[in-house]
CSV table of C-alpha atoms in Angstrom, one decimal:
chain,number,residue,atom,x,y,z
R,614,MET,CA,-342.5,15.4,-76.0
R,615,GLN,CA,-345.2,12.7,-76.2
R,616,THR,CA,-346.3,14.1,-79.6
R,617,PHE,CA,-342.7,14.0,-80.9
R,618,ILE,CA,-342.4,10.4,-79.8
R,619,GLN,CA,-345.7,9.5,-81.5
R,620,LYS,CA,-344.5,11.2,-84.7
R,621,ILE,CA,-341.3,9.2,-84.7
R,622,LYS,CA,-343.3,6.0,-84.2
R,623,LEU,CA,-345.6,6.9,-87.1
R,624,LEU,CA,-342.6,7.8,-89.2
R,625,PHE,CA,-341.1,4.2,-89.0
R,626,MET,CA,-344.5,2.4,-88.9
R,627,ASP,CA,-345.7,3.8,-92.2
R,628,LYS,CA,-344.1,1.8,-95.1
R,629,ALA,CA,-344.1,4.7,-97.6
R,630,LEU,CA,-342.5,7.1,-95.2
R,631,ARG,CA,-340.0,4.5,-94.0
R,632,THR,CA,-339.0,3.8,-97.7
R,633,ARG,CA,-338.5,7.5,-98.3
R,634,LEU,CA,-336.3,7.8,-95.2
R,635,ILE,CA,-334.2,4.8,-96.2
R,636,PHE,CA,-333.8,6.1,-99.7
R,637,THR,CA,-332.6,9.5,-98.5
R,638,ALA,CA,-330.1,7.9,-96.1
R,639,ALA,CA,-328.8,5.5,-98.8
R,640,ALA,CA,-328.4,8.4,-101.2
R,641,LEU,CA,-326.4,10.4,-98.7
R,642,ILE,CA,-324.2,7.4,-97.9
R,643,VAL,CA,-323.5,7.0,-101.6
R,644,PHE,CA,-322.5,10.7,-101.7
R,645,ARG,CA,-320.2,10.3,-98.7
R,646,PHE,CA,-318.6,7.3,-100.4
R,647,LEU,CA,-318.0,9.3,-103.6
R,648,ALA,CA,-316.5,12.2,-101.5
R,649,ILE,CA,-313.5,10.0,-100.4
R,650,ILE,CA,-312.6,8.7,-103.9
R,651,PRO,CA,-309.7,11.0,-105.0
R,652,ILE,CA,-308.8,11.8,-108.6
R,653,PRO,CA,-305.3,10.5,-109.8
R,654,GLY,CA,-302.1,12.4,-109.1
R,655,VAL,CA,-302.9,14.2,-105.8
R,656,ASN,CA,-300.1,15.3,-103.5
R,657,SER,CA,-301.7,14.9,-100.1
R,658,VAL,CA,-299.0,16.9,-98.2
R,659,GLU,CA,-299.4,20.0,-100.4
R,660,LEU,CA,-303.2,19.6,-100.3
R,661,GLU,CA,-303.3,19.5,-96.5
R,662,ARG,CA,-301.1,22.6,-96.3
R,663,LEU,CA,-303.2,24.5,-98.9
R,664,VAL,CA,-306.6,23.8,-97.4
R,665,ALA,CA,-305.4,24.5,-93.8
R,666,ASN,CA,-304.1,28.0,-94.7
R,667,ASN,CA,-306.8,29.1,-97.1
R,668,GLN,CA,-310.2,30.2,-95.8
R,669,PHE,CA,-311.4,30.6,-99.4
R,670,LEU,CA,-310.8,27.0,-100.1
R,671,GLY,CA,-312.4,26.2,-96.8
R,672,LEU,CA,-315.7,27.8,-97.9
R,673,ILE,CA,-315.5,26.0,-101.3
R,674,ASP,CA,-315.0,22.7,-99.3
R,675,LEU,CA,-318.1,23.6,-97.4
R,676,PHE,CA,-320.2,23.6,-100.6
R,677,SER,CA,-318.5,20.5,-102.0
R,678,GLY,CA,-319.5,18.5,-98.9
R,679,GLY,CA,-315.8,17.9,-97.9
R,680,GLY,CA,-315.0,16.7,-101.5
R,681,LEU,CA,-312.4,19.4,-102.1
R,682,SER,CA,-310.3,18.5,-99.0
R,683,THR,CA,-309.7,15.1,-100.5
R,684,ILE,CA,-309.7,16.3,-104.2
R,685,SER,CA,-312.4,13.7,-104.8
R,686,ILE,CA,-314.4,13.1,-108.0
R,687,VAL,CA,-317.2,15.2,-106.5
R,688,MET,CA,-314.9,18.0,-105.4
R,689,LEU,CA,-317.1,20.6,-107.2
R,690,GLY,CA,-320.1,19.4,-105.1
R,691,VAL,CA,-323.4,21.0,-106.2
R,692,GLY,CA,-321.8,24.3,-106.9
R,693,PRO,CA,-322.3,24.3,-110.7
R,694,TYR,CA,-325.9,23.3,-110.2
R,695,ILE,CA,-326.4,26.2,-107.7
R,696,SER,CA,-324.7,28.6,-110.1
R,697,GLY,CA,-326.9,27.4,-113.0
R,698,SER,CA,-330.0,27.9,-110.8
R,699,ILE,CA,-328.9,31.4,-109.9
R,700,ILE,CA,-328.4,32.3,-113.6
R,701,MET,CA,-331.8,30.9,-114.6
R,702,GLN,CA,-333.5,32.8,-111.8
R,703,LEU,CA,-331.7,36.0,-112.9
R,704,LEU,CA,-332.8,35.4,-116.4
R,705,THR,CA,-336.5,35.3,-115.3
R,706,MET,CA,-336.1,39.1,-114.6
R,707,ILE,CA,-334.8,39.7,-118.1
R,708,PHE,CA,-337.0,37.4,-120.2
R,709,PRO,CA,-340.7,37.4,-119.4
R,710,LYS,CA,-341.3,34.1,-121.1
R,711,LEU,CA,-339.0,32.3,-118.6
R,712,LYS,CA,-340.9,34.0,-115.7
R,713,GLU,CA,-344.2,33.0,-117.2
R,714,MET,CA,-342.9,29.4,-117.6
R,715,TYR,CA,-341.8,29.3,-114.0
R,716,GLN,CA,-344.8,31.0,-112.4
R,717,GLU,CA,-347.8,30.5,-114.6
R,718,GLU,CA,-347.4,27.2,-116.5
R,719,GLY,CA,-347.8,25.1,-113.4
R,720,GLU,CA,-345.8,21.9,-112.7
R,721,ALA,CA,-345.1,21.3,-116.4
R,722,GLY,CA,-343.5,24.8,-116.7
R,723,ARG,CA,-341.4,24.3,-113.6
R,724,ARG,CA,-340.1,21.0,-114.9
R,725,ARG,CA,-339.0,22.6,-118.1
R,726,PHE,CA,-337.4,25.4,-116.2
R,727,MET,CA,-335.5,23.0,-114.0
R,728,GLN,CA,-334.4,21.0,-117.1
R,729,TYR,CA,-332.8,24.2,-118.5
R,730,SER,CA,-331.0,24.6,-115.2
R,731,ARG,CA,-329.7,21.1,-115.4
R,732,LEU,CA,-328.5,21.6,-119.0
R,733,LEU,CA,-326.7,24.8,-118.0
R,734,THR,CA,-325.0,22.9,-115.2
R,735,ILE,CA,-323.0,20.9,-117.7
R,736,PRO,CA,-320.9,23.7,-119.3
R,737,LEU,CA,-320.5,25.3,-115.9
R,738,ALA,CA,-319.2,22.1,-114.4
R,739,LEU,CA,-316.7,21.7,-117.3
R,740,LEU,CA,-315.5,25.2,-116.9
R,741,SER,CA,-315.2,24.9,-113.1
R,742,ALA,CA,-313.4,21.6,-113.4
R,743,PHE,CA,-310.9,23.1,-115.9
R,744,GLY,CA,-310.3,26.1,-113.6
R,745,TYR,CA,-309.8,24.1,-110.4
R,746,THR,CA,-307.6,21.5,-112.1
R,747,LEU,CA,-305.3,24.2,-113.6
R,748,LEU,CA,-305.2,26.1,-110.2
R,749,LEU,CA,-304.4,22.9,-108.2
R,750,VAL,CA,-301.7,21.9,-110.8
R,751,LYS,CA,-300.1,25.4,-110.4
R,752,GLN,CA,-300.2,25.1,-106.6
R,753,GLY,CA,-298.5,21.7,-106.8
R,754,VAL,CA,-301.4,19.9,-105.3
R,755,ILE,CA,-301.9,17.8,-108.4
R,756,MET,CA,-298.9,16.4,-110.4
R,757,PRO,CA,-298.2,17.9,-113.8
R,758,LEU,CA,-300.6,16.5,-116.3
R,759,SER,CA,-300.4,15.8,-120.1
R,760,GLY,CA,-303.2,17.0,-122.4
R,761,PHE,CA,-305.0,13.7,-122.3
R,762,GLU,CA,-304.7,13.4,-118.5
R,763,MET,CA,-306.0,16.9,-118.1
R,764,ALA,CA,-309.0,16.1,-120.3
R,765,VAL,CA,-309.7,12.9,-118.3
R,766,ASN,CA,-309.5,14.8,-115.0
R,767,ILE,CA,-311.8,17.5,-116.2
R,768,ILE,CA,-314.4,15.0,-117.5
R,769,THR,CA,-314.2,13.0,-114.3
R,770,ILE,CA,-314.6,16.0,-112.0
R,771,ALA,CA,-317.5,17.5,-114.1
R,772,GLY,CA,-319.1,14.1,-114.3
R,773,GLY,CA,-318.9,13.8,-110.5
R,774,SER,CA,-320.7,17.1,-110.1
R,775,ILE,CA,-323.4,16.1,-112.5
R,776,LEU,CA,-323.8,12.8,-110.8
R,777,LEU,CA,-324.2,14.6,-107.5
R,778,MET,CA,-326.9,16.9,-109.0
R,779,TRP,CA,-328.7,13.7,-110.2
R,780,ILE,CA,-328.5,12.2,-106.6
R,781,GLY,CA,-329.9,15.5,-105.2
R,782,GLU,CA,-332.8,15.4,-107.7
R,783,LEU,CA,-333.5,11.7,-106.7
R,784,ILE,CA,-333.6,12.7,-103.1
R,785,SER,CA,-336.1,15.5,-103.8
R,786,GLU,CA,-338.3,13.2,-105.8
R,787,PHE,CA,-338.2,9.8,-103.9
R,788,GLY,CA,-336.8,10.9,-100.5
R,789,ILE,CA,-337.7,13.6,-98.0
R,790,GLY,CA,-336.5,17.2,-98.2
R,791,ASN,CA,-334.6,19.2,-100.7
R,792,GLY,CA,-331.9,17.0,-102.2
R,793,VAL,CA,-329.3,19.8,-102.9
R,794,SER,CA,-329.6,21.3,-99.4
R,795,LEU,CA,-329.4,17.8,-97.8
R,796,ILE,CA,-326.1,17.1,-99.7
R,797,ILE,CA,-324.6,20.3,-98.4
R,798,PHE,CA,-326.0,19.5,-94.9
R,799,ALA,CA,-324.4,16.0,-95.0
R,800,GLY,CA,-321.1,17.4,-96.0
R,801,ILE,CA,-321.2,19.9,-93.1
R,802,VAL,CA,-322.2,17.2,-90.6
R,803,ALA,CA,-319.4,14.9,-91.8
R,804,ARG,CA,-316.9,17.5,-90.9
R,805,LEU,CA,-318.0,17.8,-87.3
R,806,PRO,CA,-315.6,15.2,-85.9
R,807,ILE,CA,-312.7,17.0,-87.6
R,808,THR,CA,-313.8,20.3,-86.2
R,809,ILE,CA,-314.3,19.0,-82.7
R,810,GLY,CA,-310.8,17.3,-83.0
R,811,GLN,CA,-309.3,20.7,-83.9
R,812,LEU,CA,-310.9,22.4,-81.0
R,813,VAL,CA,-309.7,19.7,-78.6
R,814,ALA,CA,-306.1,19.8,-80.0
R,815,THR,CA,-306.0,23.6,-79.8
R,816,TYR,CA,-307.7,23.8,-76.4
R,817,ASP,CA,-306.4,26.6,-74.2
R,818,PRO,CA,-307.8,27.2,-70.7
R,819,SER,CA,-307.3,31.0,-71.1
R,820,GLN,CA,-309.7,30.9,-74.1
R,821,ILE,CA,-312.6,29.5,-72.1
R,822,PRO,CA,-314.6,32.8,-72.2
R,823,VAL,CA,-314.2,32.8,-76.0
R,824,TYR,CA,-315.5,29.2,-76.1
R,825,LEU,CA,-318.5,30.1,-74.0
R,826,ALA,CA,-319.2,33.2,-76.2
R,827,MET,CA,-319.1,30.9,-79.3
R,828,LEU,CA,-321.6,28.5,-77.6
R,829,ILE,CA,-323.9,31.4,-76.7
R,830,VAL,CA,-323.7,32.9,-80.2
R,831,GLY,CA,-324.4,29.5,-81.7
R,832,LEU,CA,-327.5,29.0,-79.5
R,833,VAL,CA,-328.7,32.5,-80.3
R,834,ILE,CA,-328.3,31.8,-84.0
R,835,ILE,CA,-330.2,28.6,-83.8
R,836,ALA,CA,-333.1,30.1,-81.8
R,837,GLY,CA,-333.2,33.2,-84.0
R,838,VAL,CA,-333.2,31.3,-87.3
R,839,VAL,CA,-335.9,28.9,-86.1
R,840,TYR,CA,-338.0,31.8,-84.8
R,841,ILE,CA,-337.8,33.8,-88.0
R,842,THR,CA,-338.3,30.7,-90.2
R,843,GLU,CA,-341.5,29.8,-88.3
R,844,ALA,CA,-342.8,33.4,-88.0
R,845,GLU,CA,-345.7,34.3,-90.3
R,846,ARG,CA,-348.1,37.1,-90.9
R,847,SER,CA,-351.8,35.9,-91.0
R,848,VAL,CA,-353.9,37.8,-93.6
R,849,PRO,CA,-357.7,37.4,-92.8
R,850,VAL,CA,-359.7,35.9,-95.7
R,851,THR,CA,-363.5,35.8,-95.8
R,852,TYR,CA,-365.5,33.5,-98.2
R,853,ALA,CA,-368.7,35.1,-99.5
R,854,LYS,CA,-372.0,33.2,-99.0
R,855,ARG,CA,-373.3,31.4,-102.0
R,856,ILE,CA,-376.8,29.8,-102.3
R,857,ARG,CA,-377.2,26.7,-104.4
R,858,GLY,CA,-380.7,25.2,-104.2
R,859,ASN,CA,-381.6,25.0,-100.5
R,860,LYS,CA,-378.1,25.0,-99.2
R,861,VAL,CA,-375.8,27.9,-98.3
R,862,TYR,CA,-372.1,27.7,-99.0
R,863,GLY,CA,-369.3,29.9,-97.7
R,864,GLY,CA,-369.7,32.7,-95.2
R,865,THR,CA,-366.7,31.3,-93.3
R,866,SER,CA,-363.5,33.1,-92.3
R,867,SER,CA,-359.9,31.9,-92.6
R,868,TYR,CA,-356.5,33.3,-93.0
R,869,LEU,CA,-353.6,33.4,-95.5
R,870,PRO,CA,-350.3,32.6,-93.9
R,871,LEU,CA,-347.4,34.7,-95.3
R,872,ARG,CA,-344.0,33.6,-94.0
R,873,LEU,CA,-341.5,36.2,-92.7
R,874,ASN,CA,-338.7,34.5,-94.6
R,875,GLN,CA,-340.1,32.6,-97.6
R,876,ALA,CA,-336.7,32.1,-99.2
R,877,GLY,CA,-335.3,29.9,-96.4
R,878,VAL,CA,-331.6,28.9,-96.8
R,879,ILE,CA,-331.5,29.7,-100.5
R,880,PRO,CA,-330.2,33.4,-100.2
R,881,ILE,CA,-327.3,32.2,-98.1
R,882,ILE,CA,-326.3,29.6,-100.6
R,883,PHE,CA,-326.8,32.0,-103.5
R,884,ALA,CA,-324.8,34.8,-101.8
R,885,LEU,CA,-321.8,32.5,-101.0
R,886,SER,CA,-321.8,31.1,-104.5
R,887,LEU,CA,-321.6,34.6,-106.0
R,888,LEU,CA,-318.9,35.6,-103.6
R,889,LEU,CA,-316.8,32.5,-104.3
R,890,PHE,CA,-316.9,32.8,-108.0
R,891,PRO,CA,-314.8,36.0,-108.4
R,892,ARG,CA,-312.3,34.8,-105.8
R,893,MET,CA,-311.8,31.6,-107.9
R,894,ILE,CA,-311.2,33.7,-111.0
R,895,PHE,CA,-308.7,36.0,-109.3
R,896,SER,CA,-306.9,33.0,-107.7
R,897,PHE,CA,-306.7,31.4,-111.2
R,898,LEU,CA,-305.3,34.6,-112.7
R,899,GLY,CA,-302.6,34.7,-110.0
R,900,THR,CA,-301.2,31.4,-111.0
R,901,LEU,CA,-300.6,32.4,-114.7
R,902,SER,CA,-297.2,33.3,-116.0
R,903,GLN,CA,-298.2,36.6,-117.6
R,904,GLY,CA,-297.3,39.6,-115.5
R,905,TRP,CA,-300.6,41.5,-116.1
R,906,ALA,CA,-302.6,38.4,-115.1
R,907,GLN,CA,-300.6,38.0,-111.9
R,908,ALA,CA,-301.1,41.7,-111.0
R,909,ILE,CA,-304.8,41.5,-111.5
R,910,GLY,CA,-305.0,38.2,-109.6
R,911,SER,CA,-303.0,39.6,-106.7
R,912,TRP,CA,-305.0,42.8,-106.5
R,913,GLY,CA,-308.4,41.0,-106.7
R,914,THR,CA,-307.4,38.4,-104.2
R,915,ALA,CA,-306.2,41.1,-101.7
R,916,PHE,CA,-309.3,43.2,-102.3
R,917,LEU,CA,-311.7,40.3,-101.7
R,918,ALA,CA,-309.7,39.2,-98.7
R,919,ASN,CA,-310.6,42.4,-96.9
R,920,GLN,CA,-313.0,41.3,-94.1
R,921,LEU,CA,-314.9,44.6,-94.1
R,922,PHE,CA,-315.6,44.5,-97.8
R,923,TYR,CA,-316.4,40.8,-97.6
R,924,GLY,CA,-318.9,41.3,-94.7
R,925,ILE,CA,-320.7,44.2,-96.3
R,926,ALA,CA,-320.9,42.3,-99.7
R,927,TYR,CA,-322.2,39.2,-97.9
R,928,PHE,CA,-324.8,41.1,-96.0
R,929,CYS,CA,-326.0,43.0,-99.0
R,930,LEU,CA,-326.2,39.9,-101.2
R,931,VAL,CA,-328.1,37.9,-98.6
R,932,VAL,CA,-330.7,40.8,-98.3
R,933,ILE,CA,-330.9,41.2,-102.1
R,934,PHE,CA,-331.3,37.5,-102.8
R,935,THR,CA,-333.9,37.2,-100.1
R,936,TYR,CA,-336.0,39.8,-101.9
R,937,PHE,CA,-335.1,38.4,-105.3
R,938,TYR,CA,-336.1,34.8,-104.5
R,939,THR,CA,-339.3,35.9,-102.8
R,940,ALA,CA,-340.2,37.9,-105.8
R,941,VAL,CA,-339.6,34.9,-108.1
R,942,THR,CA,-341.5,32.4,-106.0
R,943,PHE,CA,-344.3,34.5,-104.5
R,944,ASP,CA,-346.9,35.6,-107.0
R,945,PRO,CA,-349.5,38.0,-105.4
R,946,GLN,CA,-351.4,38.4,-108.6
R,947,GLY,CA,-351.9,34.6,-108.9
R,948,ILE,CA,-353.0,34.4,-105.3
R,949,ALA,CA,-355.4,37.4,-105.8
R,950,ASP,CA,-356.9,35.7,-108.9
R,951,ASN,CA,-357.4,32.4,-107.0
R,952,LEU,CA,-359.1,34.1,-104.1
R,953,GLN,CA,-361.5,35.9,-106.5
R,954,LYS,CA,-362.3,32.7,-108.4
R,955,ASN,CA,-363.2,30.9,-105.1
R,956,GLY,CA,-365.4,33.7,-103.9
R,957,ALA,CA,-363.0,34.9,-101.2
R,958,PHE,CA,-361.8,38.4,-100.3
R,959,ILE,CA,-359.7,40.2,-97.8
R,960,PRO,CA,-361.9,42.4,-95.6
R,961,GLY,CA,-361.6,46.1,-96.5
R,962,VAL,CA,-359.7,45.3,-99.8
R,963,ARG,CA,-361.3,45.1,-103.2
R,964,PRO,CA,-360.8,41.8,-105.1
R,965,GLY,CA,-358.4,41.7,-108.1
R,966,GLN,CA,-355.6,44.1,-108.6
R,967,SER,CA,-356.2,45.9,-105.2
R,968,THR,CA,-355.8,42.6,-103.4
R,969,SER,CA,-352.6,41.8,-105.4
R,970,ASN,CA,-351.1,45.2,-104.4
R,971,TYR,CA,-352.1,44.7,-100.8
R,972,LEU,CA,-350.4,41.3,-100.6
R,973,GLY,CA,-347.3,42.7,-102.4
R,974,GLN,CA,-347.0,45.5,-99.8
R,975,ILE,CA,-347.3,43.1,-96.9
R,976,VAL,CA,-344.7,40.7,-98.3
R,977,THR,CA,-342.3,43.6,-99.0
R,978,ARG,CA,-342.5,44.8,-95.4
R,979,ILE,CA,-342.2,41.4,-93.7
R,980,THR,CA,-339.5,40.3,-96.1
R,981,LEU,CA,-337.4,43.3,-95.0
R,982,VAL,CA,-337.4,42.1,-91.4
R,983,GLY,CA,-336.5,38.5,-92.5
R,984,ALA,CA,-333.8,39.7,-94.9
R,985,LEU,CA,-332.2,42.0,-92.4
R,986,PHE,CA,-332.2,39.4,-89.7
R,987,LEU,CA,-330.7,36.8,-92.0
R,988,GLY,CA,-328.0,39.2,-93.1
R,989,VAL,CA,-327.1,40.1,-89.6
R,990,ILE,CA,-326.9,36.5,-88.5
R,991,ALA,CA,-324.8,35.7,-91.6
R,992,VAL,CA,-322.1,38.4,-90.8
R,993,LEU,CA,-322.2,38.0,-87.0
R,994,PRO,CA,-319.5,35.2,-87.1
R,995,LEU,CA,-317.3,37.5,-89.2
R,996,ILE,CA,-317.6,40.2,-86.6
R,997,LEU,CA,-316.7,37.7,-83.9
R,998,GLN,CA,-313.8,36.5,-86.0
R,999,GLY,CA,-312.5,40.0,-86.1
R,1000,LEU,CA,-312.8,40.3,-82.3
R,1001,THR,CA,-311.4,36.9,-81.3
R,1002,GLY,CA,-309.1,36.0,-84.3
R,1003,PHE,CA,-310.6,32.5,-84.8
R,1004,SER,CA,-310.6,32.1,-88.6
R,1005,TYR,CA,-312.9,29.1,-88.6
R,1006,LEU,CA,-315.8,31.1,-87.0
R,1007,ALA,CA,-316.9,32.5,-90.4
R,1008,ILE,CA,-317.1,29.0,-91.9
R,1009,GLY,CA,-318.7,27.6,-88.8
R,1010,GLY,CA,-321.3,30.4,-88.6
R,1011,THR,CA,-322.3,29.9,-92.2
R,1012,ALA,CA,-322.4,26.1,-91.8
R,1013,LEU,CA,-324.6,26.5,-88.7
R,1014,LEU,CA,-327.0,28.8,-90.5
R,1015,ILE,CA,-327.3,26.3,-93.4
R,1016,VAL,CA,-327.7,23.3,-91.0
R,1017,VAL,CA,-330.5,25.0,-88.9
R,1018,ASN,CA,-332.5,26.0,-92.1
R,1019,VAL,CA,-332.1,22.6,-93.7
R,1020,VAL,CA,-333.2,20.8,-90.5
R,1021,THR,CA,-336.2,23.1,-90.0
R,1022,ASP,CA,-337.2,22.5,-93.6
R,1023,LEU,CA,-336.8,18.8,-93.2
R,1024,VAL,CA,-339.0,18.7,-90.1
R,1025,LYS,CA,-341.7,20.6,-92.0
R,1026,LYS,CA,-341.5,18.1,-94.9
R,1027,ILE,CA,-341.8,15.2,-92.5
R,1028,ASP,CA,-344.8,16.8,-90.8
R,1029,ALA,CA,-346.4,17.3,-94.2
R,1030,GLN,CA,-345.9,13.7,-95.1
R,1031,LEU,CA,-347.4,12.6,-91.8
R,1032,SER,CA,-350.4,14.9,-92.4
R,1033,ILE,CA,-351.0,13.4,-95.8
R,1034,ARG,CA,-350.9,9.9,-94.2
R,1035,GLU,CA,-353.6,10.9,-91.7
R,1036,TYR,CA,-355.9,12.3,-94.4
């Protein structure tokens, strides 16, 4: 506790860290201000009815940071940017040049890679803005629009999403933590008063065991996510002795920390984004006047509304994306080469390709544990929803998972900044 208090004091005493904190807080305040500015022609009564009775829109509202519940200018949130990042990450598996740019060209290559993701966000934002606007007009949430008004709304909504992406990038560069994750986190936290109010309004003494079960599950999720996030496998590394002149260098032993879950919260965000996209397409088809489109839309919506299919798909996608993101970000060959260049080796393993294969096998095994745990925690609220009938548990469980991961990552970033200050 004393160490924690000392860190808090250092955090506010250091001018650079204080500036980063203030910048992050100011950027998130701007985001929340943008989230309450509605686009023109919104029917608030129809909007409240639609969001209250549609869990799908509730999940989209989660990613928009509450912007969809008010049909604000940032109603898309960082969804298009996340989709663009997913597409770019998938393309690295198809085009070796993109993978080389991301992994081997250093910071300059990653900057170019991220620039391509930003450029891809623009058409995705325009397409999403068009789909959502047309869907909301068909649902009666937005008043009928002329061609010019439709174009203005699409540009406004897409521009709001791109502005939010820019704010997230500024937070990552000049603030503390991952900007995109913090924006989602801020939107979830901003909804807490509403969620608490709903629980108070629907309080039923007979449901006290269910409330206690929800509290216990929440605490288990928090403890489990923190434990898995912090867990790591230590690989021993020995530095060979080198003689230069009259001095002997090396001969020391260290270790290489390999995290159990190196992907963090990214697989959850990726999986939910991929699950939401087809539901949006089928919902849009269901609003068209053509019979074949309505039939496809109704069938697709009913199929995806199946909780069993949704839970299995969610679990599998979380596991797959955990492996996928780890494979993209973790380069065993690069680590093996760096160890060899610095005269280091893993005891009992030959340097070079053998070391790379050894590290790859370890990461594959430990990632399986982290991916399965993350998948189970992700679908656990869906299981409880089926048992208790509380529809907001699925959204609440996902939100809790994201919040815990973001807070854990933020604490690590703050610790890293404090360590830099001490050195």
